[in-house]
Coordinates of C-alpha atoms in Angstrom, one line a residue:
Chain U
M145 CA 89.9 22.5 -0.3
S146 CA 91.5 25.8 -1.3
D147 CA 92.3 28.4 1.3
L148 CA 89.0 30.0 2.2
T149 CA 90.8 33.0 3.7
R150 CA 91.9 34.0 0.2
L151 CA 88.3 34.7 -0.9
T152 CA 87.2 38.3 -1.2
I153 CA 84.0 39.2 0.5
S154 CA 82.1 39.2 -2.8
Q155 CA 83.5 35.7 -3.7
A156 CA 82.8 34.4 -0.2
R157 CA 79.3 35.9 -0.4
A158 CA 78.5 34.0 -3.6
K159 CA 79.9 30.7 -2.3
L160 CA 78.0 31.0 1.0
R161 CA 74.7 31.8 -0.8
G162 CA 75.4 29.0 -3.3
K163 CA 75.9 26.7 -0.3
E164 CA 79.4 25.7 -1.6
I165 CA 80.9 26.6 1.7
T166 CA 79.5 27.3 5.2
A167 CA 80.0 30.2 7.5
T168 CA 81.4 27.8 10.0
E169 CA 84.1 26.6 7.6
I170 CA 85.3 30.1 6.6
T171 CA 85.2 31.3 10.2
E172 CA 87.3 28.3 11.3
A173 CA 89.7 29.0 8.5
Y174 CA 90.2 32.5 9.7
L175 CA 90.5 31.5 13.4
S176 CA 93.3 29.1 12.6
A177 CA 95.0 31.6 10.4
I178 CA 94.9 34.1 13.2
D179 CA 96.2 31.5 15.6
R180 CA 99.3 30.9 13.4
A181 CA 100.0 34.5 12.3
N182 CA 99.1 36.7 15.3
P183 CA 102.3 36.0 17.4
A184 CA 104.3 37.4 14.5
L185 CA 102.0 40.2 13.3
N186 CA 100.2 41.3 16.5
A187 CA 97.1 42.4 14.6
Y188 CA 94.5 41.2 17.1
V189 CA 94.4 42.2 20.7
A190 CA 91.5 40.0 21.5
V191 CA 90.2 37.0 19.5
T192 CA 86.6 36.1 20.1
G193 CA 86.7 32.5 18.9
D194 CA 83.6 31.1 20.7
K195 CA 81.5 34.1 19.8
A196 CA 82.7 33.9 16.2
L197 CA 81.7 30.2 15.9
D198 CA 78.3 30.9 17.6
M199 CA 77.6 33.7 15.1
A200 CA 78.7 31.6 12.2
K201 CA 76.4 28.8 13.3
A202 CA 73.5 31.2 13.4
S203 CA 74.5 32.5 9.9
D204 CA 74.5 29.0 8.6
A205 CA 71.0 28.4 9.9
R206 CA 69.8 31.6 8.1
L207 CA 71.7 30.7 4.9
V208 CA 70.1 27.3 4.8
K209 CA 66.7 28.9 4.9
G210 CA 67.8 31.5 2.3
E211 CA 67.4 34.3 4.8
G212 CA 71.0 35.5 4.8
G213 CA 71.7 39.3 5.2
A214 CA 74.1 41.3 3.0
L215 CA 77.1 40.1 4.9
E216 CA 75.8 36.8 6.1
G217 CA 78.6 34.6 7.4
I218 CA 81.4 37.0 6.5
P219 CA 84.1 37.0 9.2
L220 CA 85.3 40.5 10.1
G221 CA 87.9 42.1 12.4
I222 CA 86.8 45.1 14.5
K223 CA 89.1 48.0 15.5
D224 CA 89.4 48.2 19.2
L225 CA 87.9 51.7 19.1
F226 CA 84.4 50.3 18.5
G227 CA 82.3 49.5 21.5
T228 CA 81.4 45.8 21.4
E229 CA 79.1 44.5 24.1
G230 CA 80.8 42.3 26.6
V231 CA 84.0 42.3 24.6
H232 CA 87.4 43.9 25.1
T233 CA 87.1 47.6 24.1
Q234 CA 90.1 49.7 25.2
A235 CA 91.1 51.9 22.3
C236 CA 94.4 50.0 22.9
S237 CA 95.0 52.1 26.0
H238 CA 96.0 51.0 29.5
V239 CA 93.6 53.6 31.0
L240 CA 90.7 51.5 29.8
D241 CA 92.0 48.4 31.5
G242 CA 89.3 45.7 31.6
F243 CA 86.6 47.8 30.0
K244 CA 83.8 45.7 28.5
P245 CA 80.9 47.9 27.4
R246 CA 77.3 47.1 28.1
Y247 CA 76.3 48.4 24.7
E248 CA 77.2 47.9 21.0
S249 CA 78.3 50.7 18.7
T250 CA 75.8 51.5 15.9
V251 CA 78.3 50.6 13.2
T252 CA 79.0 47.1 14.6
S253 CA 75.3 46.6 15.3
N254 CA 74.6 47.3 11.6
L255 CA 77.2 44.7 10.6
W256 CA 75.8 42.0 12.9
A257 CA 72.3 42.8 11.7
D258 CA 73.5 42.1 8.2
G259 CA 74.9 38.7 9.3
A260 CA 78.6 39.4 9.7
V261 CA 80.7 37.4 12.1
M262 CA 83.1 39.0 14.6
L263 CA 86.6 37.4 14.8
G264 CA 88.0 39.8 17.4
K265 CA 89.3 43.2 18.2
L266 CA 92.1 44.7 16.2
N267 CA 95.2 46.5 17.4
M268 CA 95.5 50.3 16.8
D269 CA 97.4 53.3 18.0
E270 CA 96.3 54.3 21.5
F271 CA 93.1 56.3 21.2
A272 CA 93.8 56.4 17.4
M273 CA 96.7 58.8 17.9
G274 CA 99.5 57.8 15.7
S275 CA 100.6 57.0 12.1
S276 CA 102.6 53.8 12.7
N277 CA 100.6 51.7 15.2
E278 CA 103.5 52.0 17.6
T279 CA 101.7 53.9 20.3
S280 CA 99.4 50.9 21.2
Y281 CA 99.6 49.7 24.8
Y282 CA 99.6 46.2 23.2
G283 CA 102.8 46.8 21.2
P284 CA 103.3 47.6 17.5
V285 CA 101.6 45.8 14.7
I286 CA 103.9 44.4 12.0
N287 CA 103.3 45.0 8.3
P288 CA 103.0 41.8 6.4
W289 CA 104.9 43.5 3.6
R290 CA 108.7 43.5 3.7
R291 CA 111.2 45.3 1.4
S292 CA 112.7 43.0 -1.1
R293 CA 115.7 43.4 -3.4
L294 CA 116.5 42.0 -6.7
D295 CA 119.7 40.0 -6.5
T296 CA 121.8 38.8 -9.4
V297 CA 122.7 35.2 -8.6
V298 CA 125.6 33.6 -10.4
M299 CA 124.6 30.0 -11.2
P300 CA 126.9 27.5 -9.5
T301 CA 129.6 26.0 -11.6
T302 CA 129.1 22.5 -12.6
H303 CA 131.6 19.7 -12.3
Q304 CA 132.7 18.3 -15.6
G305 CA 133.5 14.6 -16.0
D306 CA 137.0 15.2 -17.1
G307 CA 138.0 16.9 -13.9
G308 CA 137.7 20.6 -15.0
F309 CA 135.3 23.2 -13.7
V310 CA 133.2 25.0 -16.2
S311 CA 130.8 27.8 -15.4
A312 CA 127.2 27.1 -16.2
G313 CA 127.5 30.4 -17.9
G314 CA 124.5 32.0 -16.4
T315 CA 123.2 34.4 -13.9
K316 CA 119.6 34.9 -12.8
T317 CA 117.8 37.6 -10.8
Q318 CA 115.6 36.7 -7.9
R319 CA 113.7 38.8 -5.3
S320 CA 114.7 38.2 -1.8
L321 CA 112.8 39.5 1.2
D322 CA 114.6 41.8 3.6
N323 CA 114.2 40.9 7.3
A324 CA 113.6 44.4 8.5
Q325 CA 110.1 44.8 10.1
L326 CA 108.0 47.6 8.8
V327 CA 105.0 49.5 10.3
P328 CA 101.6 49.0 8.8
G329 CA 100.8 52.7 9.3
G330 CA 98.2 53.9 11.8
S331 CA 96.1 54.4 13.6
S332 CA 94.1 51.5 12.0
G333 CA 97.3 49.4 11.7
G334 CA 95.7 46.2 13.1
S335 CA 92.9 46.5 10.6
A336 CA 95.2 47.0 7.6
T337 CA 97.5 44.2 8.6
A338 CA 94.7 41.8 9.3
V339 CA 93.1 42.4 5.9
S340 CA 96.4 42.3 4.0
A341 CA 97.6 39.2 5.7
F342 CA 94.3 37.3 5.3
L343 CA 93.4 37.3 9.0
C344 CA 89.8 38.6 8.3
A345 CA 87.8 39.2 5.2
G346 CA 87.4 42.9 5.9
A347 CA 87.8 45.2 8.9
T348 CA 86.3 48.3 10.5
A349 CA 88.5 51.2 11.0
T350 CA 88.3 54.9 11.8
D351 CA 89.9 58.0 10.3
T352 CA 90.5 61.3 12.1
G353 CA 93.5 62.6 10.0
G354 CA 94.3 59.7 7.7
S355 CA 94.0 56.6 10.0
I356 CA 92.1 54.5 7.4
R357 CA 93.8 55.7 4.2
Q358 CA 97.5 55.8 5.3
P359 CA 97.5 52.2 6.7
A360 CA 95.6 51.0 3.6
A361 CA 98.2 52.6 1.4
F362 CA 101.0 51.0 3.4
T363 CA 99.6 47.5 3.1
G364 CA 98.2 47.4 -0.4
T365 CA 94.6 47.4 0.8
V366 CA 91.6 49.7 0.0
G367 CA 90.4 52.1 2.7
I368 CA 87.6 54.7 2.5
K369 CA 86.8 57.5 4.9
P370 CA 83.3 58.5 4.1
T371 CA 81.8 62.0 4.4
Y372 CA 81.6 63.2 8.0
G373 CA 78.1 62.2 9.2
R374 CA 77.8 59.1 6.9
C375 CA 78.6 56.5 9.6
S376 CA 77.3 57.0 13.1
R377 CA 79.9 57.8 15.7
W378 CA 77.7 56.4 18.5
G379 CA 79.5 53.8 20.6
I380 CA 82.9 54.6 19.1
V381 CA 85.5 55.8 21.5
A382 CA 85.9 59.5 20.7
F383 CA 89.2 61.1 19.7
A384 CA 88.3 64.4 17.9
S385 CA 84.6 64.5 17.4
S386 CA 84.4 67.0 14.5
L387 CA 86.9 64.9 12.5
D388 CA 86.3 61.2 13.5
Q389 CA 84.6 59.0 10.9
A390 CA 84.4 55.2 10.6
G391 CA 85.0 53.3 7.4
P392 CA 86.1 50.0 6.1
I393 CA 89.5 48.5 5.1
A394 CA 89.1 45.8 2.5
R395 CA 91.0 43.7 -0.1
D396 CA 89.5 45.4 -3.1
V397 CA 87.2 48.2 -4.1
R398 CA 84.1 46.1 -4.4
D399 CA 84.6 44.7 -0.8
A400 CA 85.0 48.2 0.5
A401 CA 81.7 49.2 -1.2
I402 CA 79.9 46.2 0.3
L403 CA 81.2 46.9 3.8
L404 CA 80.4 50.7 3.7
K405 CA 76.9 50.0 2.6
S406 CA 76.3 48.0 5.9
M407 CA 78.3 50.3 8.2
A408 CA 76.6 53.5 7.1
S409 CA 73.2 54.5 8.4
V410 CA 71.0 57.3 9.6
D411 CA 71.2 57.2 13.4
P412 CA 69.1 59.3 15.8
K413 CA 71.7 58.5 18.5
D414 CA 74.4 60.6 16.8
T415 CA 73.3 64.2 16.3
T416 CA 75.8 64.6 13.5
S417 CA 74.6 61.5 11.6
V418 CA 73.2 62.9 8.3
D419 CA 69.6 62.2 7.3
R420 CA 70.2 60.8 3.8
P421 CA 69.5 57.3 2.6
V422 CA 72.5 55.0 2.1
P423 CA 73.0 54.3 -1.6
D424 CA 74.0 50.9 -3.1
Y425 CA 77.7 51.7 -3.4
E426 CA 78.5 48.4 -5.2
A427 CA 76.3 49.5 -8.1
A428 CA 78.8 52.3 -8.9
I429 CA 81.6 49.8 -9.7
G430 CA 82.0 49.3 -13.4
K431 CA 80.3 52.5 -14.5
P432 CA 82.4 54.3 -17.1
I433 CA 84.1 57.5 -16.0
K434 CA 84.1 59.0 -19.5
G435 CA 83.8 62.7 -19.3
M436 CA 84.4 62.9 -15.6
K437 CA 86.5 65.9 -14.6
V438 CA 89.5 64.8 -12.4
G439 CA 91.4 67.6 -10.6
I440 CA 95.1 67.4 -10.0
P441 CA 96.0 69.8 -7.1
R442 CA 99.4 71.4 -7.6
E443 CA 99.9 71.9 -3.9
Y444 CA 100.2 68.2 -3.3
R445 CA 103.6 68.2 -5.1
V446 CA 105.6 68.6 -2.0
D447 CA 109.3 69.2 -1.5
G448 CA 111.3 66.1 -1.0
M449 CA 108.6 63.8 -2.3
P450 CA 110.2 60.5 -3.5
E451 CA 110.4 60.0 -7.3
E452 CA 108.3 56.9 -7.1
I453 CA 105.4 58.7 -5.6
E454 CA 105.4 61.3 -8.4
A455 CA 105.7 58.5 -11.0
L456 CA 102.7 56.7 -9.3
W457 CA 100.7 59.8 -9.5
Q458 CA 101.5 60.3 -13.2
K459 CA 100.5 56.6 -13.8
G460 CA 97.2 57.3 -12.1
I461 CA 96.6 60.3 -14.2
A462 CA 97.3 58.3 -17.4
W463 CA 94.9 55.5 -16.4
L464 CA 92.0 57.9 -15.7
R465 CA 92.7 59.8 -18.9
D466 CA 92.8 56.5 -20.9
A467 CA 89.4 55.7 -19.4
G468 CA 88.0 58.9 -20.8
A469 CA 88.3 61.3 -17.9
E470 CA 89.2 64.9 -18.4
I471 CA 92.3 65.9 -16.4
V472 CA 92.5 69.4 -15.1
D473 CA 95.1 71.2 -13.0
I474 CA 93.6 72.7 -9.9
S475 CA 94.8 74.8 -6.9
L476 CA 93.9 74.2 -3.3
P477 CA 95.9 77.1 -1.9
H478 CA 95.5 76.5 1.8
T479 CA 96.7 72.8 1.7
K480 CA 99.9 73.4 3.6
Y481 CA 98.0 74.9 6.5
A482 CA 95.8 71.8 7.0
L483 CA 98.3 69.8 9.1
P484 CA 99.2 72.6 11.5
A485 CA 95.5 73.5 11.9
Y486 CA 94.8 69.9 12.5
Y487 CA 97.4 69.8 15.3
I488 CA 95.4 72.4 17.1
V489 CA 91.9 71.3 16.5
A490 CA 92.4 67.6 17.0
P491 CA 94.4 67.8 20.3
A492 CA 91.9 70.5 21.6
E493 CA 89.0 68.1 21.0
A494 CA 91.0 65.2 22.4
S495 CA 91.9 66.9 25.6
S496 CA 88.2 67.5 26.2
N497 CA 87.1 64.0 25.1
L498 CA 89.7 62.2 27.2
A499 CA 88.9 64.1 30.3
R500 CA 86.5 61.3 31.2
Y501 CA 89.3 58.9 31.9
D502 CA 89.7 59.7 35.6
G503 CA 89.7 56.4 37.4
V504 CA 86.1 56.7 38.6
R505 CA 83.7 55.3 36.1
Y506 CA 85.7 52.7 34.2
G507 CA 89.2 51.3 33.6
L508 CA 92.3 51.9 35.5
R509 CA 92.5 53.5 38.9
V510 CA 95.8 54.3 40.7
P511 CA 95.2 55.2 44.3
G512 CA 96.3 58.6 45.6
K513 CA 96.3 60.6 48.8
D514 CA 93.2 62.6 47.7
I515 CA 90.9 62.6 44.7
V516 CA 93.1 65.0 42.6
D517 CA 96.1 62.9 43.3
M518 CA 94.2 59.8 42.2
Y519 CA 93.1 61.5 38.9
E520 CA 96.7 62.6 38.2
K521 CA 98.3 59.3 39.0
T522 CA 95.7 57.3 37.1
R523 CA 96.1 59.5 34.0
A524 CA 99.9 59.5 34.3
A525 CA 100.0 55.7 34.4
G526 CA 97.1 55.1 32.0
F527 CA 98.0 57.2 29.0
G528 CA 101.0 56.7 26.8
R529 CA 103.5 59.4 25.7
E530 CA 101.8 60.4 22.5
V531 CA 98.3 60.6 24.1
K532 CA 99.7 62.8 27.0
R533 CA 101.5 65.0 24.4
R534 CA 98.2 65.7 22.6
I535 CA 96.2 66.2 25.8
M536 CA 98.9 68.7 26.9
I537 CA 98.8 70.6 23.5
G538 CA 95.0 70.6 23.6
T539 CA 94.9 71.9 27.2
Y540 CA 97.4 74.6 26.4
V541 CA 95.7 75.9 23.2
L542 CA 92.4 76.0 25.0
S543 CA 93.7 77.6 28.2
A544 CA 92.9 81.2 29.1
G545 CA 94.6 83.8 26.9
Y546 CA 95.6 81.4 24.1
Y547 CA 92.2 80.3 22.8
D548 CA 91.9 83.1 20.2
A549 CA 95.5 82.8 19.0
Y550 CA 95.4 79.1 18.5
Y551 CA 92.0 77.4 18.4
L552 CA 90.0 80.2 16.8
Q553 CA 92.7 80.9 14.2
A554 CA 92.8 77.2 13.4
Q555 CA 89.0 77.0 13.0
K556 CA 89.1 80.0 10.6
V557 CA 91.9 78.4 8.6
R558 CA 89.8 75.2 8.5
N559 CA 87.0 77.1 6.9
L560 CA 89.4 78.4 4.2
I561 CA 90.6 74.8 3.6
K562 CA 87.0 73.7 3.1
R563 CA 86.3 76.7 0.8
D564 CA 89.3 75.7 -1.4
F565 CA 87.5 72.4 -2.1
E566 CA 84.1 74.0 -2.6
N567 CA 85.6 76.3 -5.2
V568 CA 87.1 73.5 -7.3
F569 CA 83.9 71.4 -7.0
A570 CA 81.8 74.5 -8.0
A571 CA 84.1 74.8 -11.1
G572 CA 82.9 71.3 -12.2
V573 CA 85.6 69.0 -10.8
D574 CA 84.0 65.7 -9.9
V575 CA 86.9 64.0 -8.1
I576 CA 90.5 64.9 -7.0
L577 CA 93.4 62.6 -7.5
T578 CA 96.5 62.7 -5.2
P579 CA 99.1 60.4 -3.7
A580 CA 97.8 58.8 -0.5
T581 CA 101.0 59.1 1.5
P582 CA 104.4 60.9 1.0
S583 CA 106.3 57.6 1.3
A584 CA 106.0 53.8 1.4
A585 CA 105.9 52.0 4.8
F586 CA 108.9 52.8 7.1
G587 CA 110.7 50.7 9.6
I588 CA 109.6 49.9 13.2
A589 CA 111.2 52.3 15.7
D590 CA 112.3 54.8 13.0
E591 CA 114.8 57.0 14.8
D592 CA 114.0 60.2 13.0
M593 CA 110.3 60.0 13.8
A594 CA 110.9 59.0 17.4
A595 CA 113.1 62.0 17.9
D596 CA 110.7 64.5 16.3
P597 CA 106.9 64.1 16.7
V598 CA 106.3 66.5 13.8
K599 CA 108.1 64.1 11.4
M600 CA 105.6 61.4 12.3
Y601 CA 102.7 63.9 11.8
L602 CA 103.8 64.6 8.2
N603 CA 102.6 61.1 7.2
D604 CA 99.1 62.6 7.1
I605 CA 100.0 65.5 4.9
F606 CA 97.9 64.3 1.9
T607 CA 95.0 62.9 3.9
V608 CA 94.3 65.4 6.7
T609 CA 92.8 68.1 4.4
V610 CA 89.9 65.7 3.7
N611 CA 89.1 65.4 7.4
M612 CA 89.3 69.1 8.0
A613 CA 86.8 69.6 5.2
G614 CA 84.6 66.6 6.1
L615 CA 84.9 65.1 2.6
P616 CA 85.0 61.5 1.5
G617 CA 88.4 60.1 0.5
I618 CA 89.5 56.6 -0.6
A619 CA 93.0 55.1 -0.8
V620 CA 93.4 52.5 -3.5
P621 CA 96.6 50.5 -4.2
A622 CA 98.2 51.5 -7.4
G623 CA 101.6 49.9 -7.6
L624 CA 104.8 48.8 -5.9
D625 CA 107.9 50.9 -5.2
P626 CA 111.4 49.8 -6.4
K627 CA 111.7 47.9 -3.1
G628 CA 108.5 46.0 -3.7
L629 CA 106.4 47.9 -1.2
P630 CA 102.8 48.9 -2.0
L631 CA 101.9 52.5 -2.7
G632 CA 98.4 54.0 -2.9
L633 CA 96.6 56.8 -4.6
Q634 CA 93.9 58.9 -3.0
L635 CA 90.6 60.1 -4.5
I636 CA 88.7 62.9 -2.9
G637 CA 85.0 63.5 -3.7
R638 CA 82.2 65.9 -3.0
P639 CA 80.3 65.5 0.2
F640 CA 78.2 62.3 0.1
E641 CA 79.5 61.3 -3.3
E642 CA 81.2 58.1 -2.2
E643 CA 79.7 56.4 -5.3
T644 CA 82.0 58.5 -7.5
L645 CA 85.0 57.4 -5.4
F646 CA 84.1 53.7 -5.8
Q647 CA 83.5 54.2 -9.5
T648 CA 86.8 55.9 -10.1
A649 CA 88.8 53.7 -7.7
A650 CA 87.6 50.7 -9.6
V651 CA 89.1 52.1 -12.8
I652 CA 92.5 52.5 -11.0
E653 CA 92.2 49.0 -9.5
Q654 CA 91.4 47.5 -13.0
A655 CA 94.5 49.1 -14.4
A656 CA 96.9 48.5 -11.4
G657 CA 95.7 45.1 -10.2
T658 CA 95.6 44.0 -6.6
F659 CA 98.6 43.3 -4.4
Q660 CA 99.3 40.6 -1.9
P661 CA 102.4 40.3 0.4
E662 CA 104.7 37.3 0.1
K663 CA 104.0 35.1 3.1
W664 CA 106.9 35.0 5.6
W665 CA 105.0 34.8 8.9
Chain P
M814 CA 105.1 81.3 21.2
S815 CA 107.0 78.7 23.3
V816 CA 106.5 77.2 26.7
D817 CA 108.9 76.8 29.6
V818 CA 109.0 74.0 32.2
K819 CA 106.9 76.0 34.6
T820 CA 104.1 76.4 32.0
V821 CA 104.3 72.7 31.2
K822 CA 103.8 71.8 34.8
R823 CA 100.9 74.2 35.0
V824 CA 99.3 72.7 31.9
A825 CA 99.9 69.2 33.3
R826 CA 98.1 70.2 36.4
L827 CA 95.1 71.6 34.4
A828 CA 95.1 68.3 32.4
R829 CA 95.3 66.3 35.6
I830 CA 98.4 64.4 34.6
A831 CA 101.1 63.8 37.1
V832 CA 104.5 64.7 35.6
S833 CA 108.0 64.1 37.1
E834 CA 110.8 66.7 36.7
D835 CA 112.2 64.6 33.8
D836 CA 108.8 64.3 32.1
A837 CA 108.3 68.1 32.3
E838 CA 111.7 68.7 30.8
R839 CA 111.1 66.3 27.9
M840 CA 107.6 67.5 27.3
T841 CA 108.8 71.1 27.1
G842 CA 111.0 70.3 24.1
E843 CA 108.3 68.2 22.4
L844 CA 105.5 70.8 22.9
N845 CA 107.8 73.6 21.6
A846 CA 108.5 71.5 18.5
I847 CA 104.7 71.2 17.9
L848 CA 104.0 74.8 18.7
G849 CA 106.8 75.9 16.4
F850 CA 105.2 73.8 13.6
V851 CA 101.7 75.3 14.1
E852 CA 103.1 78.9 14.2
Q853 CA 102.9 79.1 10.4
L854 CA 99.1 79.5 10.8
N855 CA 99.7 83.1 11.8
E856 CA 100.7 84.0 8.2
V857 CA 97.2 83.2 6.9
D858 CA 95.0 86.1 6.3
V859 CA 91.8 85.3 8.0
S860 CA 90.2 88.7 8.0
G861 CA 86.4 88.3 7.5
V862 CA 86.6 84.5 7.8
E863 CA 84.2 82.9 10.4
P864 CA 85.6 80.1 12.5
M865 CA 84.2 76.7 11.5
T866 CA 81.4 75.5 13.8
S867 CA 80.0 72.6 11.8
V868 CA 81.8 70.6 9.2
T869 CA 78.6 69.7 7.3
P870 CA 76.0 72.3 7.1
M871 CA 73.1 70.8 8.9
E872 CA 70.6 71.5 11.5
M873 CA 71.3 69.7 14.7
K874 CA 68.8 66.9 15.4
K875 CA 66.6 67.3 18.4
R876 CA 64.4 64.8 20.1
Q877 CA 61.4 65.1 22.3
D878 CA 62.3 66.1 25.8
V879 CA 61.1 62.9 27.3
V880 CA 62.7 60.0 29.2
T881 CA 63.8 57.4 26.7
D882 CA 66.3 55.4 28.7
G883 CA 67.0 54.4 32.3
N884 CA 66.7 51.8 35.0
K885 CA 70.2 50.5 34.2
A886 CA 72.2 51.5 37.2
A887 CA 73.9 48.1 37.3
D888 CA 75.1 48.5 33.7
I889 CA 76.4 52.0 34.4
V890 CA 78.6 51.0 37.3
A891 CA 79.5 47.6 35.9
N892 CA 82.9 48.8 34.7
A893 CA 83.8 51.0 37.6
P894 CA 86.9 50.2 39.7
A895 CA 85.1 50.7 43.0
T896 CA 81.3 50.8 43.6
E897 CA 78.9 50.3 46.4
E898 CA 75.2 49.8 46.0
N899 CA 75.2 51.4 42.5
F900 CA 77.3 54.3 43.6
F901 CA 80.8 55.2 42.3
L902 CA 83.3 55.2 45.2
V903 CA 85.9 57.9 45.3
P904 CA 88.4 59.0 47.9
K905 CA 87.0 61.4 50.5
V906 CA 86.5 64.9 49.1
V907 CA 84.9 66.6 52.1
E908 CA 86.7 66.7 55.4

């Protein structure tokens, strides 16, 4: 039997419905793949094998009766940020030690209602704060992609019968994998690695500044952050509530569309959940983009951007033009202020959201001489460095005397960023094309980034504007760099026009193909 | 604007995070790097611009002011580090 883990969701769905395979078979295939790969990749922080097999068995019973849901029997990985009843939910933080919620998040409830199977919880940056998945309490996730180089190999000389040595006269080139370990991006690094390395058919993820799109770009997978309000935030551990959105990471555009359809809903339990029906995103795939107006923002051409990123962008432009789209140059003048504004707004909201981790109601408690001492010791031991840094920044910018200078100013700039987008959409632009990241995946424990937190933050330079304006954005793989690493393009759409993103991303995918890492693990 | 070690310790106290002398020294440098980075926002002309209050223009949902949930004390304390009879236990706060 061929490897069931290689099937896309749409392929598996057809085989499950056609009774060619069972949910139990495909779930077992994933569980054994996780078993073999996880020691090397560290994508899962908890594997729920028994639960997965129970869910698969129930799926099989429904499939036999022809009653399967939209995701019946499809094995998924769930980012550790989503509350899953009775199952490890710690946002990969030490402060939530042992936390097993008594409730299920709306997004995961939607997936289970459609018949999906949970394989386990996926590694991530602690509280989704990071761009490399190195801030996790459970250690870094490893990218299944490695750099490779083209070597010219001289063919060995051959021994001639008469005692002389004659060269075979040939050289050949071969790609050899470098051993250096790379980051999968973050914060949804576990989700991206698990999808890319065939350790789940698809995964849930969340995106506050780029945490779905950047890891998707680093691993050759598709990731979409929908419009703010499209997926319910209920039951998801909060980082920055005005920016957080859930979305899927998948192997191709169609799978991402299938997953988002199930994840999205109108939820009375989230006051920011938008009251709009969820469209059939999959139906948008394959629709022609002839006549569509694609904006190319000049501000995304940043100093020091590697040549291959510019080349990729140009390739993307050419593909869309060839498909009949009209390419227009646009300006989003406040782009450069999005990242600094984000580093006020997001830490401010985080400092407030993370105030609840005090050693009283859940998770870790470190005893102290009085209650304040207990709070301080618990939080000092429970939070990692990056999380503390952001709580400190947030506390500072919200403190008396600084609120206007920092927070209010940032929220005003945020409105200007949003207005930039509104202006180009009002001028008839349907979708905006940009690179997804300023570079390909970098090495684990990169010294420059460890020395300067701002360097790490710059990873989100192309994605963070989208969160600030609440818009939908998708990262789609578009090619490999000279070292053989995947690179992604980003498409940004009007609010609630995810269908346009799927439609356009499918055109890029058709031209670029899909990308799988060479297996070394 | 930049912070000194004394300010960092005060902010840590506000955030209820215990910091050692070394932590405070290190954090001062890191926080100043970030504050230096966000400084550029001051060059933006925001005259006449309202601060953002809602990313999507929408009316906040309201529900009927009635009891819709409850009787789950055991669930609520289930994850607490220390409880007694459905109460959270904390160190003594009143002498």
